[in-house]
Amino acid sequence: MTHPFLDLPPMSAAHFASIEDRVARLLGTEQDVVIMQGEALLPLEGAIRAVAGPGTVALNVVTGPYGQTFGNWLRDCGATVVDLAVPFHTAVTAEQIRAAFAERPEIDFVSLVHAEAATGNTNPVAEIGEVVREHGALFYLDAVASIGAEPVLPDAWGVDLCVIGAQKAMGGPAGVSAVSVSERAWARMAANPRAPRRSYLSLLDWKERWVDAGRKALLHAPAQLEMLALQACVERIEGAGLDAVMARHAAAAAATRAGAVALGGGLEPYVYEAREAAPVATTLRVPAGVVASELVARALEGDPSLPLAAGGGAFAKEMVRVNHYGMDASVGVVQGCLAALGAALAERGVAVDLAGARRAVEQSWG
C-alpha cells in the first residue's frame, strides 16, 4: 500500500533550488539563500561560527534569551563580546547602537534578534542597519520570529546574514530553515580558519559544493517532507499576499493588547509601548499574587489547543504569551485566549470584564 507522505520520488536538486528561489523572493533579496536541513538553531549557530573568531569584536544586542545565546556562541569562538542589554519589556534603539560604536570603534560584527517571541518585543532593524552600515560592521540578524509577521528586508537594511524559520508567522515546518548570505559574509567565512568545514554546521560546504557548483547536486539527502511543507507555506503566503499576512499578524497583536487592557483584573501588556511590541506574539504580565504558569494551565483545561504559554525560565511566574502566529493570527483565536485567561482569573476571585474584552478585540480588529 502506498502512502502519500512516504512513497515519494527523491527530491531533485532543481526542485530544492526552486524552493530556495521562492524564499529569496519572500525576503526580497539578491543574496545567496541556503536552505539548511534543520531547525533554525542550525543556521543561527552555523553562521556565527563561520564568521567569528579570536580577532572578532562583536556587539551582541540582548533583548531576550536568544541574544544571550548568541553571546555565548561568540565567546566560545574566541570573539571579544560587547553585550548591549536592554530591559526585555522594551527594544534597543539605533542611538544605543551608535553609542556602542563610539565607545568601541573596533566593533566589526553586530548580532541582533529582530523579534523576540519569548519576550514579545521587536527591534527597529531598518534604523539599526543604517548605523551598522556607516561603521562597516558585518550585520547578523535572527528573523525567525519576524518573517511573515513584519517586513524582513536584508538587502534594504544591509543585513549580511539573515536567518529565518518557517514555524511561526509563516505557518510552516520547523524542520528546515534558511539563511541569506551577502558577499561580504562569504568573504569573512573564507578568511576565517575556524569556520566549520566538513560539518553539518558548515555554510562554506554549501557555498562550495552547492552554490558555486551551480546547485546541480545536493550535499546530502534532503528532508523531503519538510521541504515540501516549506514550499506549501510559501505558496500560501504568495497566494494571500505577504502584505495581507503581515497585516493579519499586526491586527492580532493590536487586538490582543486592546482586549487584555479591557479585560482588566491586573493583566497588562508586558512590552509597554505598542510600537516596540512584536506582531508575532503578545506577552502579558499577570497581576500580583498570580503565577503565570498556573494561570495558563487552568486556562488550557477548557481548550488545550489555544496558543497560550507561560514565559520560559524565570518568566514562568510573571508572563503569559499569546502565540497568535500563522493560522492562529485570527480574531477568534485572540478572543478565545483572552476569554480563557479571563475565566481562569475570575475563578481566583479577580474581577474581569469578559464582555468588554470581546468588544475591544472586535473594535480593534475593525
GROMACS .gro file of C-alpha atoms in nm:
model
  366
    1MET     CA    1   0.000   0.000   0.000
    2THR     CA    2   0.139   0.340  -0.093
    3HIS     CA    3   0.139   0.633   0.146
    4PRO     CA    4   0.124   0.998   0.031
    5PHE     CA    5   0.385   1.106   0.287
    6LEU     CA    6   0.626   0.817   0.248
    7ASP     CA    7   0.622   0.682  -0.105
    8LEU     CA    8   0.761   0.986  -0.283
    9PRO     CA    9   1.026   1.007  -0.552
   10PRO     CA   10   1.353   1.168  -0.434
   11MET     CA   11   1.359   1.547  -0.442
   12SER     CA   12   1.573   1.674  -0.727
   13ALA     CA   13   1.837   1.942  -0.692
   14ALA     CA   14   1.637   2.161  -0.930
   15HIS     CA   15   1.326   2.132  -0.712
   16PHE     CA   16   1.531   2.213  -0.400
   17ALA     CA   17   1.683   2.518  -0.574
   18SER     CA   18   1.340   2.640  -0.685
   19ILE     CA   19   1.225   2.648  -0.322
   20GLU     CA   20   1.535   2.849  -0.230
   21ASP     CA   21   1.446   3.094  -0.506
   22ARG     CA   22   1.094   3.139  -0.366
   23VAL     CA   23   1.234   3.205  -0.019
   24ALA     CA   24   1.471   3.463  -0.170
   25ARG     CA   25   1.174   3.637  -0.333
   26LEU     CA   26   0.992   3.637   0.001
   27LEU     CA   27   1.292   3.818   0.150
   28GLY     CA   28   1.329   4.050  -0.147
   29THR     CA   29   1.698   3.963  -0.161
   30GLU     CA   30   1.958   3.917  -0.432
   31GLN     CA   31   2.190   3.747  -0.185
   32ASP     CA   32   2.253   3.374  -0.189
   33VAL     CA   33   1.987   3.188   0.009
   34VAL     CA   34   2.073   2.849   0.155
   35ILE     CA   35   1.802   2.626   0.299
   36MET     CA   36   1.955   2.419   0.576
   37GLN     CA   37   1.816   2.085   0.680
   38GLY     CA   38   1.735   2.150   1.043
   39GLU     CA   39   1.555   2.386   1.281
   40ALA     CA   40   1.669   2.748   1.278
   41LEU     CA   41   1.926   2.695   1.553
   42LEU     CA   42   2.135   2.520   1.284
   43PRO     CA   43   2.198   2.826   1.062
   44LEU     CA   44   2.192   3.060   1.363
   45GLU     CA   45   2.485   2.879   1.520
   46GLY     CA   46   2.647   2.787   1.189
   47ALA     CA   47   2.656   3.149   1.072
   48ILE     CA   48   2.817   3.276   1.392
   49ARG     CA   49   3.079   3.001   1.398
   50ALA     CA   50   3.151   3.066   1.029
   51VAL     CA   51   3.240   3.433   1.069
   52ALA     CA   52   3.358   3.475   1.430
   53GLY     CA   53   3.700   3.403   1.574
   54PRO     CA   54   3.963   3.539   1.814
   55GLY     CA   55   4.001   3.856   1.607
   56THR     CA   56   3.630   3.938   1.607
   57VAL     CA   57   3.497   4.223   1.821
   58ALA     CA   58   3.122   4.165   1.841
   59LEU     CA   59   2.845   4.394   1.956
   60ASN     CA   60   2.582   4.148   2.079
   61VAL     CA   61   2.242   4.305   2.140
   62VAL     CA   62   2.046   4.132   2.415
   63THR     CA   63   1.672   4.198   2.415
   64GLY     CA   64   1.575   3.844   2.518
   65PRO     CA   65   1.706   3.491   2.568
   66TYR     CA   66   1.828   3.437   2.212
   67GLY     CA   67   2.059   3.735   2.234
   68GLN     CA   68   2.210   3.573   2.542
   69THR     CA   69   2.264   3.251   2.345
   70PHE     CA   70   2.440   3.435   2.062
   71GLY     CA   71   2.680   3.595   2.309
   72ASN     CA   72   2.771   3.252   2.444
   73TRP     CA   73   2.842   3.119   2.094
   74LEU     CA   74   3.055   3.422   2.011
   75ARG     CA   75   3.263   3.382   2.326
   76ASP     CA   76   3.304   3.013   2.251
   77CYS     CA   77   3.450   3.115   1.913
   78GLY     CA   78   3.708   3.331   2.089
   79ALA     CA   79   3.548   3.663   1.995
   80THR     CA   80   3.562   3.969   2.216
   81VAL     CA   81   3.197   4.033   2.301
   82VAL     CA   82   3.042   4.365   2.396
   83ASP     CA   83   2.692   4.294   2.525
   84LEU     CA   84   2.433   4.569   2.485
   85ALA     CA   85   2.146   4.457   2.707
   86VAL     CA   86   1.818   4.643   2.742
   87PRO     CA   87   1.517   4.559   2.961
   88PHE     CA   88   1.314   4.282   2.798
   89HIS     CA   89   0.995   4.490   2.809
   90THR     CA   90   1.143   4.735   2.560
   91ALA     CA   91   1.352   4.749   2.239
   92VAL     CA   92   1.702   4.863   2.157
   93THR     CA   93   1.743   5.191   1.967
   94ALA     CA   94   1.969   5.299   1.683
   95GLU     CA   95   2.109   5.565   1.914
   96GLN     CA   96   2.223   5.297   2.160
   97ILE     CA   97   2.395   5.112   1.876
   98ARG     CA   98   2.565   5.433   1.764
   99ALA     CA   99   2.685   5.499   2.119
  100ALA     CA  100   2.830   5.149   2.140
  101PHE     CA  101   3.029   5.207   1.820
  102ALA     CA  102   3.154   5.540   1.954
  103GLU     CA  103   3.279   5.369   2.269
  104ARG     CA  104   3.426   5.067   2.088
  105PRO     CA  105   3.505   5.169   1.728
  106GLU     CA  106   3.685   4.837   1.670
  107ILE     CA  107   3.350   4.651   1.664
  108ASP     CA  108   3.329   4.459   1.335
  109PHE     CA  109   3.026   4.234   1.393
  110VAL     CA  110   2.675   4.304   1.521
  111SER     CA  111   2.428   4.033   1.626
  112LEU     CA  112   2.063   4.119   1.676
  113VAL     CA  113   1.730   3.943   1.716
  114HIS     CA  114   1.457   4.114   1.514
  115ALA     CA  115   1.154   3.993   1.710
  116GLU     CA  116   1.188   3.808   2.039
  117ALA     CA  117   0.881   3.585   2.054
  118ALA     CA  118   0.984   3.480   2.405
  119THR     CA  119   0.959   3.834   2.542
  120GLY     CA  120   0.727   3.994   2.286
  121ASN     CA  121   0.946   4.282   2.172
  122THR     CA  122   1.070   4.379   1.827
  123ASN     CA  123   1.368   4.591   1.730
  124PRO     CA  124   1.390   4.870   1.466
  125VAL     CA  125   1.620   4.688   1.224
  126ALA     CA  126   1.598   4.941   0.941
  127GLU     CA  127   1.732   5.223   1.160
  128ILE     CA  128   1.991   5.000   1.325
  129GLY     CA  129   2.106   4.876   0.984
  130GLU     CA  130   2.187   5.231   0.877
  131VAL     CA  131   2.416   5.275   1.177
  132VAL     CA  132   2.585   4.938   1.126
  133ARG     CA  133   2.640   5.015   0.758
  134GLU     CA  134   2.802   5.351   0.844
  135HIS     CA  135   3.062   5.169   1.052
  136GLY     CA  136   3.118   4.884   0.808
  137ALA     CA  137   3.050   4.604   1.055
  138LEU     CA  138   2.905   4.269   0.949
  139PHE     CA  139   2.535   4.252   1.042
  140TYR     CA  140   2.379   3.924   1.162
  141LEU     CA  141   2.002   3.909   1.214
  142ASP     CA  142   1.775   3.648   1.367
  143ALA     CA  143   1.446   3.698   1.181
  144VAL     CA  144   1.299   3.359   1.270
  145ALA     CA  145   1.002   3.504   1.457
  146SER     CA  146   0.952   3.814   1.243
  147ILE     CA  147   0.937   3.672   0.890
  148GLY     CA  148   0.574   3.673   0.780
  149ALA     CA  149   0.464   3.894   1.070
  150GLU     CA  150   0.651   4.213   0.978
  151PRO     CA  151   0.885   4.329   0.699
  152VAL     CA  152   1.220   4.149   0.671
  153LEU     CA  153   1.440   4.312   0.407
  154PRO     CA  154   1.805   4.200   0.422
  155ASP     CA  155   1.922   4.395   0.117
  156ALA     CA  156   1.750   4.722   0.205
  157TRP     CA  157   1.867   4.703   0.565
  158GLY     CA  158   2.225   4.597   0.494
  159VAL     CA  159   2.193   4.261   0.668
  160ASP     CA  160   2.478   4.024   0.582
  161LEU     CA  161   2.342   3.711   0.747
  162CYS     CA  162   1.965   3.684   0.785
  163VAL     CA  163   1.829   3.363   0.937
  164ILE     CA  164   1.462   3.269   0.908
  165GLY     CA  165   1.245   2.977   1.014
  166ALA     CA  166   0.901   2.884   0.889
  167GLN     CA  167   0.740   2.755   1.208
  168LYS     CA  168   0.599   3.080   1.342
  169ALA     CA  169   0.432   3.351   1.133
  170MET     CA  170   0.487   3.164   0.807
  171GLY     CA  171   0.279   2.877   0.942
  172GLY     CA  172   0.519   2.618   0.807
  173PRO     CA  173   0.753   2.341   0.924
  174ALA     CA  174   1.016   2.362   1.197
  175GLY     CA  175   1.248   2.105   1.043
  176VAL     CA  176   1.410   2.328   0.779
  177SER     CA  177   1.534   2.687   0.789
  178ALA     CA  178   1.716   2.935   0.568
  179VAL     CA  179   1.987   3.197   0.572
  180SER     CA  180   2.063   3.471   0.323
  181VAL     CA  181   2.434   3.541   0.288
  182SER     CA  182   2.597   3.853   0.147
  183GLU     CA  183   2.922   3.852  -0.048
  184ARG     CA  184   3.090   4.025   0.248
  185ALA     CA  185   2.978   3.743   0.476
  186TRP     CA  186   3.106   3.475   0.238
  187ALA     CA  187   3.441   3.653   0.226
  188ARG     CA  188   3.459   3.673   0.607
  189MET     CA  189   3.390   3.299   0.629
  190ALA     CA  190   3.655   3.214   0.370
  191ALA     CA  191   3.911   3.416   0.566
  192ASN     CA  192   3.821   3.252   0.897
  193PRO     CA  193   4.041   2.947   0.968
  194ARG     CA  194   3.796   2.841   1.240
  195ALA     CA  195   3.490   2.832   1.014
  196PRO     CA  196   3.333   2.484   1.028
  197ARG     CA  197   3.426   2.260   0.736
  198ARG     CA  198   3.307   1.908   0.652
  199SER     CA  199   3.044   1.966   0.919
  200TYR     CA  200   2.665   1.984   0.941
  201LEU     CA  201   2.720   2.340   1.070
  202SER     CA  202   2.923   2.440   0.766
  203LEU     CA  203   2.788   2.714   0.544
  204LEU     CA  204   3.112   2.708   0.344
  205ASP     CA  205   3.038   2.349   0.243
  206TRP     CA  206   2.706   2.467   0.097
  207LYS     CA  207   2.882   2.758  -0.071
  208GLU     CA  208   3.148   2.549  -0.244
  209ARG     CA  209   2.959   2.228  -0.313
  210TRP     CA  210   2.615   2.374  -0.384
  211VAL     CA  211   2.608   2.746  -0.469
  212ASP     CA  212   2.938   2.768  -0.657
  213ALA     CA  213   2.872   2.435  -0.828
  214GLY     CA  214   2.556   2.572  -0.987
  215ARG     CA  215   2.315   2.398  -0.747
  216LYS     CA  216   2.330   2.077  -0.950
  217ALA     CA  217   2.392   1.818  -0.676
  218LEU     CA  218   2.274   1.827  -0.314
  219LEU     CA  219   2.522   1.772  -0.032
  220HIS     CA  220   2.308   1.501   0.123
  221ALA     CA  221   1.956   1.361   0.112
  222PRO     CA  222   1.718   1.650   0.183
  223ALA     CA  223   1.447   1.650   0.449
  224GLN     CA  224   1.191   1.597   0.176
  225LEU     CA  225   0.865   1.627   0.369
  226GLU     CA  226   0.981   1.943   0.543
  227MET     CA  227   1.098   2.090   0.213
  228LEU     CA  228   0.759   2.021   0.057
  229ALA     CA  229   0.588   2.176   0.358
  230LEU     CA  230   0.810   2.482   0.325
  231GLN     CA  231   0.716   2.510  -0.041
  232ALA     CA  232   0.347   2.482   0.051
  233CYS     CA  233   0.362   2.754   0.316
  234VAL     CA  234   0.548   2.990   0.082
  235GLU     CA  235   0.286   2.923  -0.185
  236ARG     CA  236   0.013   3.002   0.067
  237ILE     CA  237   0.180   3.332   0.156
  238GLU     CA  238   0.224   3.416  -0.212
  239GLY     CA  239  -0.143   3.340  -0.273
  240ALA     CA  240  -0.269   3.555   0.013
  241GLY     CA  241  -0.008   3.825  -0.042
  242LEU     CA  242   0.272   3.892   0.205
  243ASP     CA  243   0.128   4.232   0.296
  244ALA     CA  244  -0.204   4.072   0.387
  245VAL     CA  245  -0.034   3.807   0.601
  246MET     CA  246   0.165   4.072   0.787
  247ALA     CA  247  -0.147   4.287   0.833
  248ARG     CA  248  -0.327   3.991   0.989
  249HIS     CA  249  -0.047   3.947   1.243
  250ALA     CA  250  -0.042   4.318   1.323
  251ALA     CA  251  -0.419   4.309   1.375
  252ALA     CA  252  -0.389   4.011   1.607
  253ALA     CA  253  -0.125   4.185   1.817
  254ALA     CA  254  -0.320   4.510   1.842
  255ALA     CA  255  -0.641   4.326   1.929
  256THR     CA  256  -0.468   4.117   2.197
  257ARG     CA  257  -0.326   4.427   2.363
  258ALA     CA  258  -0.660   4.610   2.349
  259GLY     CA  259  -0.851   4.308   2.474
  260ALA     CA  260  -0.612   4.247   2.764
  261VAL     CA  261  -0.641   4.607   2.879
  262ALA     CA  262  -1.021   4.593   2.856
  263LEU     CA  263  -1.030   4.260   3.039
  264GLY     CA  264  -0.874   4.420   3.344
  265GLY     CA  265  -0.801   4.217   3.651
  266GLY     CA  266  -0.440   4.333   3.652
  267LEU     CA  267  -0.350   4.162   3.325
  268GLU     CA  268  -0.147   4.407   3.113
  269PRO     CA  269   0.093   4.411   2.815
  270TYR     CA  270   0.445   4.309   2.916
  271VAL     CA  271   0.600   4.532   2.646
  272TYR     CA  272   0.495   4.882   2.747
  273GLU     CA  273   0.499   5.056   2.410
  274ALA     CA  274   0.285   4.918   2.127
  275ARG     CA  275   0.544   5.028   1.868
  276GLU     CA  276   0.801   4.804   2.041
  277ALA     CA  277   0.568   4.503   2.059
  278ALA     CA  278   0.621   4.217   1.814
  279PRO     CA  279   0.330   4.130   1.583
  280VAL     CA  280   0.414   3.758   1.606
  281ALA     CA  281   0.319   3.711   1.972
  282THR     CA  282   0.193   3.921   2.262
  283THR     CA  283   0.330   3.884   2.612
  284LEU     CA  284   0.117   3.978   2.911
  285ARG     CA  285   0.214   4.046   3.272
  286VAL     CA  286  -0.009   3.874   3.528
  287PRO     CA  287  -0.142   4.053   3.838
  288ALA     CA  288   0.035   4.031   4.173
  289GLY     CA  289  -0.032   3.709   4.356
  290VAL     CA  290  -0.099   3.511   4.037
  291VAL     CA  291   0.155   3.263   3.898
  292ALA     CA  292   0.155   3.276   3.519
  293SER     CA  293   0.224   2.906   3.466
  294GLU     CA  294  -0.067   2.811   3.693
  295LEU     CA  295  -0.298   3.058   3.520
  296VAL     CA  296  -0.209   2.921   3.176
  297ALA     CA  297  -0.255   2.562   3.291
  298ARG     CA  298  -0.605   2.641   3.416
  299ALA     CA  299  -0.692   2.839   3.101
  300LEU     CA  300  -0.589   2.548   2.880
  301GLU     CA  301  -0.803   2.294   3.063
  302GLY     CA  302  -1.108   2.411   2.872
  303ASP     CA  303  -0.934   2.420   2.533
  304PRO     CA  304  -0.582   2.275   2.514
  305SER     CA  305  -0.549   2.389   2.152
  306LEU     CA  306  -0.530   2.758   2.244
  307PRO     CA  307  -0.185   2.905   2.167
  308LEU     CA  308  -0.114   3.008   2.524
  309ALA     CA  309   0.211   2.952   2.709
  310ALA     CA  310   0.377   3.074   3.024
  311GLY     CA  311   0.707   3.254   2.991
  312GLY     CA  312   1.022   3.045   2.995
  313GLY     CA  313   1.255   3.015   3.291
  314ALA     CA  314   1.219   3.298   3.540
  315PHE     CA  315   0.932   3.442   3.336
  316ALA     CA  316   0.711   3.142   3.420
  317LYS     CA  317   0.587   3.326   3.728
  318GLU     CA  318   0.502   3.661   3.572
  319MET     CA  319   0.446   3.629   3.197
  320VAL     CA  320   0.180   3.480   2.971
  321ARG     CA  321   0.248   3.455   2.598
  322VAL     CA  322  -0.030   3.458   2.339
  323ASN     CA  323   0.127   3.299   2.030
  324HIS     CA  324  -0.106   3.444   1.766
  325TYR     CA  325   0.102   3.346   1.464
  326GLY     CA  326   0.041   3.155   1.146
  327MET     CA  327  -0.320   3.043   1.122
  328ASP     CA  328  -0.368   3.148   1.486
  329ALA     CA  329  -0.346   3.514   1.384
  330SER     CA  330  -0.725   3.536   1.382
  331VAL     CA  331  -0.991   3.723   1.574
  332GLY     CA  332  -1.145   3.400   1.700
  333VAL     CA  333  -0.819   3.272   1.846
  334VAL     CA  334  -0.745   3.605   2.015
  335GLN     CA  335  -1.091   3.615   2.168
  336GLY     CA  336  -1.061   3.254   2.279
  337CYS     CA  337  -0.728   3.316   2.452
  338LEU     CA  338  -0.850   3.622   2.638
  339ALA     CA  339  -1.177   3.452   2.736
  340ALA     CA  340  -0.986   3.154   2.878
  341LEU     CA  341  -0.746   3.376   3.070
  342GLY     CA  342  -1.034   3.586   3.196
  343ALA     CA  343  -1.226   3.282   3.316
  344ALA     CA  344  -0.917   3.148   3.494
  345LEU     CA  345  -0.867   3.483   3.666
  346ALA     CA  346  -1.233   3.503   3.765
  347GLU     CA  347  -1.204   3.162   3.933
  348ARG     CA  348  -0.940   3.316   4.157
  349GLY     CA  349  -1.177   3.593   4.259
  350VAL     CA  350  -1.024   3.855   4.031
  351ALA     CA  351  -1.278   4.094   3.878
  352VAL     CA  352  -1.262   4.087   3.496
  353ASP     CA  353  -1.475   4.223   3.212
  354LEU     CA  354  -1.513   3.940   2.963
  355ALA     CA  355  -1.770   4.123   2.751
  356GLY     CA  356  -1.555   4.435   2.745
  357ALA     CA  357  -1.255   4.236   2.631
  358ARG     CA  358  -1.455   4.079   2.349
  359ARG     CA  359  -1.580   4.419   2.232
  360ALA     CA  360  -1.229   4.564   2.244
  361VAL     CA  361  -1.094   4.283   2.028
  362GLU     CA  362  -1.374   4.329   1.772
  363GLN     CA  363  -1.332   4.706   1.760
  364SER     CA  364  -0.954   4.687   1.733
  365TRP     CA  365  -0.969   4.429   1.455
  366GLY     CA  366  -1.209   4.652   1.263
   0.00000   0.00000   0.00000
